[in-house]
Coordinates of C-alpha atoms in Angstrom, one line a residue:
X1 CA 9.4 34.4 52.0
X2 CA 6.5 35.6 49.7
X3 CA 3.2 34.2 50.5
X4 CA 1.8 34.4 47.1
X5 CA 2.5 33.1 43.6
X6 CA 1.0 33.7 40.5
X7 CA 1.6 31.8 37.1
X8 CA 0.4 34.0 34.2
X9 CA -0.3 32.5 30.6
X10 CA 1.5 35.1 28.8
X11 CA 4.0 38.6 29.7
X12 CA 1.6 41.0 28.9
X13 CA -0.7 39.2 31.5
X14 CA 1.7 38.6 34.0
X15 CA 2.8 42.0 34.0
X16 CA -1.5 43.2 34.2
X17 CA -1.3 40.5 37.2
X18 CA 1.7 42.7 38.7
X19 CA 0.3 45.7 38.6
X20 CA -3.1 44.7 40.8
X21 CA -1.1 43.0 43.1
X22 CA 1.1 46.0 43.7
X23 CA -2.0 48.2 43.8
X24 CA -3.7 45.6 45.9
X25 CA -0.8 46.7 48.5
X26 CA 1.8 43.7 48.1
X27 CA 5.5 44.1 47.1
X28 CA 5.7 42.0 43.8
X29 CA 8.6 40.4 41.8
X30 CA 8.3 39.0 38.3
X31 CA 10.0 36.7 36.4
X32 CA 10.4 36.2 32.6
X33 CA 9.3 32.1 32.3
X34 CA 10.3 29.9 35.1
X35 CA 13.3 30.6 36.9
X36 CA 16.8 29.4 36.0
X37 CA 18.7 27.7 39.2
X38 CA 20.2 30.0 41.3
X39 CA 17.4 32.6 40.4
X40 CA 16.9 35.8 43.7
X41 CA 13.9 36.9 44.7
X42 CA 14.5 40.2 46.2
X43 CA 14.3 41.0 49.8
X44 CA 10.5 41.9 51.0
X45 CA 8.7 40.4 48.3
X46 CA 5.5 39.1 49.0
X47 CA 4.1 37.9 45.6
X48 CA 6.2 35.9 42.8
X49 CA 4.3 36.5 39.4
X50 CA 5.7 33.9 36.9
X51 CA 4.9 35.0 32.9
X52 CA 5.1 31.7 30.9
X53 CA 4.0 31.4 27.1
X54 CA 1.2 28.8 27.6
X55 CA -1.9 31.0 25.9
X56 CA -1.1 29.3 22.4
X57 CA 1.0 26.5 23.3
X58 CA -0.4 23.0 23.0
X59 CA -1.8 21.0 25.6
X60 CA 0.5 18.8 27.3
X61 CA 3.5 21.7 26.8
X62 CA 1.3 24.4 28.7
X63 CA 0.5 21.9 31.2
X64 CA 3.9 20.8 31.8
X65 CA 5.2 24.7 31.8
X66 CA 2.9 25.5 34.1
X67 CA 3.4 22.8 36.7
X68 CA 7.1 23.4 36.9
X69 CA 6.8 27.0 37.6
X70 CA 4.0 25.8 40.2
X71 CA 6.6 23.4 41.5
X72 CA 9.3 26.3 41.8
X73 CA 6.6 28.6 43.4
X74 CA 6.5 25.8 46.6
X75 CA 10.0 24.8 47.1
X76 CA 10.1 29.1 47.4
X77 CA 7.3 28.2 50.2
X78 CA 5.0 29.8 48.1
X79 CA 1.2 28.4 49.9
X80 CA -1.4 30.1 47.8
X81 CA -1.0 30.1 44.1
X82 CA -3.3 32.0 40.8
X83 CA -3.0 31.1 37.8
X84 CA -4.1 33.9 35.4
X85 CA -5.4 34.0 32.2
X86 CA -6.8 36.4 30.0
X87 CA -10.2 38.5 31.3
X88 CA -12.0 37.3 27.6
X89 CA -11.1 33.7 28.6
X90 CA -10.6 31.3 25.5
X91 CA -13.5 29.4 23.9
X92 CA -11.7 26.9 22.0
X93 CA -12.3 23.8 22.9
X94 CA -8.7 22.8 22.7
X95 CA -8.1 25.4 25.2
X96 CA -5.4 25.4 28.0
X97 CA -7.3 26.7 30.8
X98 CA -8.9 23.6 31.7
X99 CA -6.3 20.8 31.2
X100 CA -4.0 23.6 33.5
X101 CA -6.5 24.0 36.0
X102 CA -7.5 20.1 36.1
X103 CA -3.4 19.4 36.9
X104 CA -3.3 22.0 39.5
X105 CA -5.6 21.1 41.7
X106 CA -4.4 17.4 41.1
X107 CA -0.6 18.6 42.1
X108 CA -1.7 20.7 44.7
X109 CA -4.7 18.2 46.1
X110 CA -7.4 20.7 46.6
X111 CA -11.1 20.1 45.8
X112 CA -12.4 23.1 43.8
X113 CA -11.2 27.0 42.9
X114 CA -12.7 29.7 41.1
X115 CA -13.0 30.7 37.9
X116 CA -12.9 34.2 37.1
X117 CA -12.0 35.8 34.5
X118 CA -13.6 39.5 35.2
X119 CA -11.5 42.9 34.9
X120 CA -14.7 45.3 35.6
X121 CA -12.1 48.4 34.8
X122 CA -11.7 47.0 31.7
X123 CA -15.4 46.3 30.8
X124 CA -15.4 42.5 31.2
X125 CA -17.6 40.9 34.0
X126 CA -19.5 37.8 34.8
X127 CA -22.9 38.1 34.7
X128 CA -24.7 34.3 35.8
X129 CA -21.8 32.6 34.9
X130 CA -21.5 34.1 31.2
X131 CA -19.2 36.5 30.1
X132 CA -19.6 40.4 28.6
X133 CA -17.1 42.8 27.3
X134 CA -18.9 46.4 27.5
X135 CA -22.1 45.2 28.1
X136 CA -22.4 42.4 25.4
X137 CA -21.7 39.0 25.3
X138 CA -18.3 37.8 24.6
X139 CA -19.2 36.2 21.4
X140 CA -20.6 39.7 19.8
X141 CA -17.6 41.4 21.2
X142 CA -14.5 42.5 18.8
X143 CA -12.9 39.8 20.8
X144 CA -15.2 36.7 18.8
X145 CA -12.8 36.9 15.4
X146 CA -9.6 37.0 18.0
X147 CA -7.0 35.7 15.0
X148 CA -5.6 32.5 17.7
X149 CA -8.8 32.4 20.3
X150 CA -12.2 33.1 18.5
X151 CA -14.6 33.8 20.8
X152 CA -17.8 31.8 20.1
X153 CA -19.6 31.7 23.4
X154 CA -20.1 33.2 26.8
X155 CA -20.9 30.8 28.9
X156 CA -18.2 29.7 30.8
X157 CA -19.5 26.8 32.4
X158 CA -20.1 25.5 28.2
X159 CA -16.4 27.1 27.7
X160 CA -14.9 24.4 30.4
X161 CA -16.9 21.8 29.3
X162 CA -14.8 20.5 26.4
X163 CA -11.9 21.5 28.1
X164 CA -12.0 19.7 31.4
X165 CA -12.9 16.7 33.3
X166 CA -14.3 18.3 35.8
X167 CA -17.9 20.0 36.3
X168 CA -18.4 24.1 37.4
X169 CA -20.9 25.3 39.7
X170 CA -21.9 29.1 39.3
X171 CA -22.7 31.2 41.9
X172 CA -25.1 34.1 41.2
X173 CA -24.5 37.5 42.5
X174 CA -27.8 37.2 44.1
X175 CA -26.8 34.2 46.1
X176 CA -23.3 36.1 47.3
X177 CA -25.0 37.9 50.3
X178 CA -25.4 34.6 52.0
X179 CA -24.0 33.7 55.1
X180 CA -20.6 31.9 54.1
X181 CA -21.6 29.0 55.4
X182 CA -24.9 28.6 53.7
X183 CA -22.8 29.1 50.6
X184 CA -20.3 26.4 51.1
X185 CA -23.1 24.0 52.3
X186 CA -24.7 25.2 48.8
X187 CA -21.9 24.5 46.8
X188 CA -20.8 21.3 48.6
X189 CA -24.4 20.0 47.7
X190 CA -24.3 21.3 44.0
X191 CA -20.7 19.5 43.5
X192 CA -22.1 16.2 44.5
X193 CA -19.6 15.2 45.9
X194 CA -17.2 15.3 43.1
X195 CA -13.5 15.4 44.2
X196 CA -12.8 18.3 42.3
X197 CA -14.8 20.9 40.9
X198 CA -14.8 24.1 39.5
X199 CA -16.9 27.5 41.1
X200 CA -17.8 30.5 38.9
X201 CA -19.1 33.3 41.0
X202 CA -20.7 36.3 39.3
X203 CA -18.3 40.0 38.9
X204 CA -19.9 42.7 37.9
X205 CA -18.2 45.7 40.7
X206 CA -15.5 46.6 43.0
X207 CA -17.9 44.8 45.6
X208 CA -18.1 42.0 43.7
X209 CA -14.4 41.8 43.8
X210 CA -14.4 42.2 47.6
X211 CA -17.0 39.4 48.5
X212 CA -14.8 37.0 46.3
X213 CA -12.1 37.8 47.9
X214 CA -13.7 37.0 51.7
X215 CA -15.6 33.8 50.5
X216 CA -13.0 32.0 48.8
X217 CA -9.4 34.4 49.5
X218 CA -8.3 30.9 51.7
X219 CA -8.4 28.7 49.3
X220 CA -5.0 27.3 48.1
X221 CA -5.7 27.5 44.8
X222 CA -7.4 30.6 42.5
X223 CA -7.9 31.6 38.9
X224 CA -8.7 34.5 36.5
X225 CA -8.2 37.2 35.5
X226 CA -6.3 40.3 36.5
X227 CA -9.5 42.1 38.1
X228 CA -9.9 39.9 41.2
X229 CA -6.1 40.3 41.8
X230 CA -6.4 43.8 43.4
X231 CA -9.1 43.2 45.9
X232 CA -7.6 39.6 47.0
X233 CA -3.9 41.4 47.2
X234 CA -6.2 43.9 50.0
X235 CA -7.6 40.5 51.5
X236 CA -4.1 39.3 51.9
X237 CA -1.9 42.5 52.9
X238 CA -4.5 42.6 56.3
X239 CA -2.7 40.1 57.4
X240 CA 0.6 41.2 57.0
X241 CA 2.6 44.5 56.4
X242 CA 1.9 46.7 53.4
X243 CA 4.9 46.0 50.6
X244 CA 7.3 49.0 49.4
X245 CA 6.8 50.5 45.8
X246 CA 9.9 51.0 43.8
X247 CA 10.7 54.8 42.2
X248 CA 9.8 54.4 38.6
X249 CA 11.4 57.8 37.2
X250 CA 14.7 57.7 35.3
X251 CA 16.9 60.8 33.8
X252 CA 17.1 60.9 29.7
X253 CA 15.3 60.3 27.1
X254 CA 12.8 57.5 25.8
X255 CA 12.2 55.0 23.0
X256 CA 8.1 53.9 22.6
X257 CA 8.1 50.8 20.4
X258 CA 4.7 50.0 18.7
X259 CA 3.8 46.5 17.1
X260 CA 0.2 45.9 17.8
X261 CA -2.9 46.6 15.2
X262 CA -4.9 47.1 18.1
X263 CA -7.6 49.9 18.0
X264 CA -6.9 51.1 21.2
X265 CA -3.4 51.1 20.0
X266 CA -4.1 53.3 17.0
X267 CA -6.0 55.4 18.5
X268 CA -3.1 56.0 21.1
X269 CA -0.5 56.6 18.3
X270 CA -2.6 58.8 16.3
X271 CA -2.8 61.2 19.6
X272 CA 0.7 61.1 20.2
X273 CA 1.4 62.2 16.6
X274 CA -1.5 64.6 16.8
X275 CA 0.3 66.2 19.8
X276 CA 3.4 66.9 18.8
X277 CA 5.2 63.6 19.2
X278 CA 8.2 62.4 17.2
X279 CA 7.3 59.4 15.5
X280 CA 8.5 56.7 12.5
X281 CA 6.6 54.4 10.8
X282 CA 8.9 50.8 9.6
X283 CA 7.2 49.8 6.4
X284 CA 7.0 46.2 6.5
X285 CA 7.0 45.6 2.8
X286 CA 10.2 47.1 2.9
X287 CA 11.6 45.2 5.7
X288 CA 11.0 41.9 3.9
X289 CA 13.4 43.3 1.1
X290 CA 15.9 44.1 3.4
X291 CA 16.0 47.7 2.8
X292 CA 17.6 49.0 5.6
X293 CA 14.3 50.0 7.7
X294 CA 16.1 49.6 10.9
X295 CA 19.5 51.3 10.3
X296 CA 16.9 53.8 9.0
X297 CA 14.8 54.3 12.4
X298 CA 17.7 53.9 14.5
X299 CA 19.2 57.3 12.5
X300 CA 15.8 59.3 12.5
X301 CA 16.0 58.5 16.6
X302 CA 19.4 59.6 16.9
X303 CA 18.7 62.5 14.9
X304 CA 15.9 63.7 17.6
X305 CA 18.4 62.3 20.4
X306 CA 17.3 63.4 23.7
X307 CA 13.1 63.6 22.6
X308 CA 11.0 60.5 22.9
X309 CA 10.7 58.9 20.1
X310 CA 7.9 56.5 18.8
X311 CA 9.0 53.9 16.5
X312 CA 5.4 51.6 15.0
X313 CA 4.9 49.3 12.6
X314 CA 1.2 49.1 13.7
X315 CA -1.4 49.6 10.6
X316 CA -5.5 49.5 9.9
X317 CA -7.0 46.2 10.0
X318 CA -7.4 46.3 5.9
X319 CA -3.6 47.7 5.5
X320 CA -2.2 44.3 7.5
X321 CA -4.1 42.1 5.4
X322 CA -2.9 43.3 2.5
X323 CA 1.0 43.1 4.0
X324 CA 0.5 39.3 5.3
X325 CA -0.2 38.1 1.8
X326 CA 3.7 38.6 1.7
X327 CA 4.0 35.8 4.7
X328 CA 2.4 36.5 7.6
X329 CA 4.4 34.9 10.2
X330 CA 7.8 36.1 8.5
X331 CA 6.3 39.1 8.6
X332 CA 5.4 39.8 12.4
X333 CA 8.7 37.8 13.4
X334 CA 10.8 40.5 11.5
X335 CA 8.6 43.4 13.0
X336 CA 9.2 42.1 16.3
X337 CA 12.8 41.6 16.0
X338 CA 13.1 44.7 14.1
X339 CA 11.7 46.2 17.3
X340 CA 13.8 44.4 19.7
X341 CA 16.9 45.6 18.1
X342 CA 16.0 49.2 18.1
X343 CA 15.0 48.2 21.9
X344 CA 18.6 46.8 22.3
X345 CA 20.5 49.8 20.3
X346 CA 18.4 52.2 22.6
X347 CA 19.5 50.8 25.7
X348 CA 23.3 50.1 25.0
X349 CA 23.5 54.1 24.0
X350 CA 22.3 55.1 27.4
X351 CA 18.4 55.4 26.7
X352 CA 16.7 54.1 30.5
X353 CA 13.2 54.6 29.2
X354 CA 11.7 51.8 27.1
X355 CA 8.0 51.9 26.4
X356 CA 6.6 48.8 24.4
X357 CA 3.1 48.7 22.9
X358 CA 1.7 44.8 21.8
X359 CA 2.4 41.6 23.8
X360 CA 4.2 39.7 21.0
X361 CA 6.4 42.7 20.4
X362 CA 7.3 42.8 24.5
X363 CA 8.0 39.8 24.7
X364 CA 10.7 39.7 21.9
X365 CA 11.8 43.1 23.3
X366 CA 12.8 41.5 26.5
X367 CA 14.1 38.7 25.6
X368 CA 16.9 40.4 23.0
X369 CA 17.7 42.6 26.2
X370 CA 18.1 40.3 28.2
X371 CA 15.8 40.7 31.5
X372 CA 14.5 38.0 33.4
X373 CA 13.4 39.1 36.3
X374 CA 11.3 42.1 37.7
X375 CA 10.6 44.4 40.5
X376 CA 6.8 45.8 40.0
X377 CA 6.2 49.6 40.4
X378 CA 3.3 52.3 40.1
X379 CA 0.9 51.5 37.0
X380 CA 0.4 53.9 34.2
X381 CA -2.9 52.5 33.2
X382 CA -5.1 49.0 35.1
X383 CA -2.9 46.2 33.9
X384 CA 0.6 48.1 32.6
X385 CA 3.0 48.7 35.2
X386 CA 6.5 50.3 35.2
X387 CA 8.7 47.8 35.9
X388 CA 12.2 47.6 36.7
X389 CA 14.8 44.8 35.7
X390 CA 16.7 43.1 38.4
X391 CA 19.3 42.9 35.7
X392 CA 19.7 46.8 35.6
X393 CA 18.6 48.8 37.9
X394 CA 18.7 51.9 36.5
X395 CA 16.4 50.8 33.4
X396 CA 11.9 51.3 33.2
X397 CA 10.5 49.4 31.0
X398 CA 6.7 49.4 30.2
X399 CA 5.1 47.2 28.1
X400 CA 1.0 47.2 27.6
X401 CA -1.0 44.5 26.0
X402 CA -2.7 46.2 22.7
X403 CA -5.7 46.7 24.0
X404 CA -4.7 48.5 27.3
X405 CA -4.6 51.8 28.1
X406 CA -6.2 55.5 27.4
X407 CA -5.9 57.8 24.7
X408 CA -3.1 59.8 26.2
X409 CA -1.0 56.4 27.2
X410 CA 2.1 57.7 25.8
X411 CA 2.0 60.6 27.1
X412 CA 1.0 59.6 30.6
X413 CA 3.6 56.9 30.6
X414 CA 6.5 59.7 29.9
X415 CA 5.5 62.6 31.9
X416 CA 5.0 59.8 35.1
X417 CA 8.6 57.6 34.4
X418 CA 10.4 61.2 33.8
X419 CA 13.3 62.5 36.4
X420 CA 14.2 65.8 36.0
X421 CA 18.2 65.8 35.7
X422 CA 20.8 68.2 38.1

């Protein structure tokens, strides 16, 4: 019976959930949105991560999606539950995080959790209840012209407030040293007595992570990001046995799909290529003329059959402007499903590697093969697991949000996944 469940706003994040849990030291499934009747989880697993598509959704849908999957998670006997978002929060005011986190403690009847949405790897920590991201605050961060969640503040107490009905507390790193009593006497008295409330303690290091984890590990119900996710999986695995990771290396060759305009992303393709990789670029102009861009791919790959090959539709900020003029949502739809097919062609012809680079393109990768549910291996980078589909076996599939990963990602991602054949 796992003891821990986790509902993540989108895949990319529920698979960065994964991955700390696993490294935290406890056996993890995952499932592709909530579980159809009938639905395994797999023998030995102590944490159920659940990837739903609340991010963007509207209110009252990401509340109800979210509840349910909560609601599946205890009739599993689930008893302590996370729901993760992502580490730069969301500053809208008709954000999701707080009408979520309102319901869940309402369906679970607890007083107060957390809030925190730190990944220190990653360079974002709570500093006095406001958020940086490498050292600034969020809203002079790339992150502040994010095209769906603009980031326009750092405060997350101010974030909440248009977002919730109930009040936050922070809790400074200098007060964290207390005895744990003095701080729950503290808190109780800052609260006033409200019958819920909301605490955000301070996360600037791995110690950080660890004094979180001992203060507030018992509660029933937690939030944040991926970075607390690691140290709280070490505060739970003491008290029970240390989960098994799965082999990630397959025989054959690779596919390494590319969709997001990240930086990091560019930067990861533009090594690749620099280093002798294979690669293809879809033109997207094309692909909205039907010319044929992925019969076109899907030859270059089988011409360098048995070599990874990179297939990207990802561009310079300026460059994607100027193709969106031509419809930007048609657009990215048909980049996506351009890459899901290629996914889907790869996979049918006896490819086990699939490597998948942007969160919208993953999650349209997945779903045209198919795969619903998870087992959680070693991580290539923080936050990007190998993972392997319940559906078949002898598949690895990685798939990193845009911003994720170093330089050499590709590289790191083939050399670790590869099995040398008899």
């Amino acid at each position: 019976m796992p003891v821990f469940g986790c509902v993540a706003d989108d895949f990319t994040g529920a698979g960065d959930a994964a991955s700390f849990l696993v490294k935290g030291g406890l056996s993890v499934q995952l499932f592709s949105g909530i579980p159809a009747d009938g639905s395994r989880i797999g023998e030995g697993v102590q944490a159920v991560v659940i990837a739903l598509k609340s991010r963007t959704q509207k209110k009252d849908e990401a509340v109800r999606d979210t509840m349910e999957a909560f609601q599946w998670l205890k009739e599993k006997g689930v008893q302590q539950f996370y729901f993760k978002y992502c580490s730069t929060f969301d500053s809208t005011p008709e954000g999701n995080i707080g009408p979520v986190l309102d319901a869940a403690m309402e369906l679970l009847q607890v007083p107060c959790t957390i809030l925190c949405p730190a990944l220190p790897v990653n360079g974002r920590v709570v500093k006095h209840g406001e958020l940086y991201v490498d050292g600034v605050p969020l809203q002079e961060s790339p992150m502040k012209n994010h095209p769906l969640t603009p980031m326009r503040d750092c405060g997350i107490a101010r974030l909440m407030q248009p977002q919730s009905r109930y009040s936050c507390v922070e809790l400074w790193k200098e007060q964290m040293g207390q005895d744990e009593k003095d701080i729950w006497g503290w808190l109780s008295d800052r609260s006033c007595g409200a019958e819920h409330y909301y605490i955000i303690p301070d996360y600037q290091d791995d110690g950080d992570g660890a004094r979180i984890s001992e203060l507030f590990g018992g509660l029933r119900l937690l939030s944040g990001g991926s970075g607390l996710l690691e140290p709280l999986a070490r505060y739970i695995s003491t008290q029970s046995r240390k989960g098994q990771v799965p082999d990630i290396r397959a025989a054959g060759a690779a596919i390494l799909l590319a969709g997001s305009c990240s930086k990091v992303t560019l930067g990861q393709i533009a090594y690749f290529q620099a280093h002798g990789g294979i690669s293809y670029k879809i033109d997207p102009a094309a692909l909205l003329e039907g010319e044929g861009q992925v019969d076109e791919a899907w030859d270059f790959v089988k011409a360098h059959w048995g070599a990874p090959v990179l297939v990207y539709s990802s561009d310079t900020a300026d460059n994607v402007k100027e193709t969106q003029r031509l419809g930007q949502s048609r657009i990215a739809d048909m980049l996506e499903q351009a890459a899901a097919e290629l996914a889907e062609r790869a996979v049918s012809r006896g490819i086990r590697r699939v490597i998948v680079a942007g969160g919208e393109t993953s999650g349209a990768v997945t779903k045209r093969l198919g795969f619903s549910s998870y087992q959680i291996g070693q991580s290539v980078a923080p936050g990007v697991p190998v993972m392997i589909p319940m559906e078949n076996p002898d598949i690895r599939l990685v798939l990193k949000s845009g911003n994720f990963g170093q330089e050499d990602f590709f590289e790191r991602v083939l050399a670790m996944t590869e099995m040398e054949e008899d």
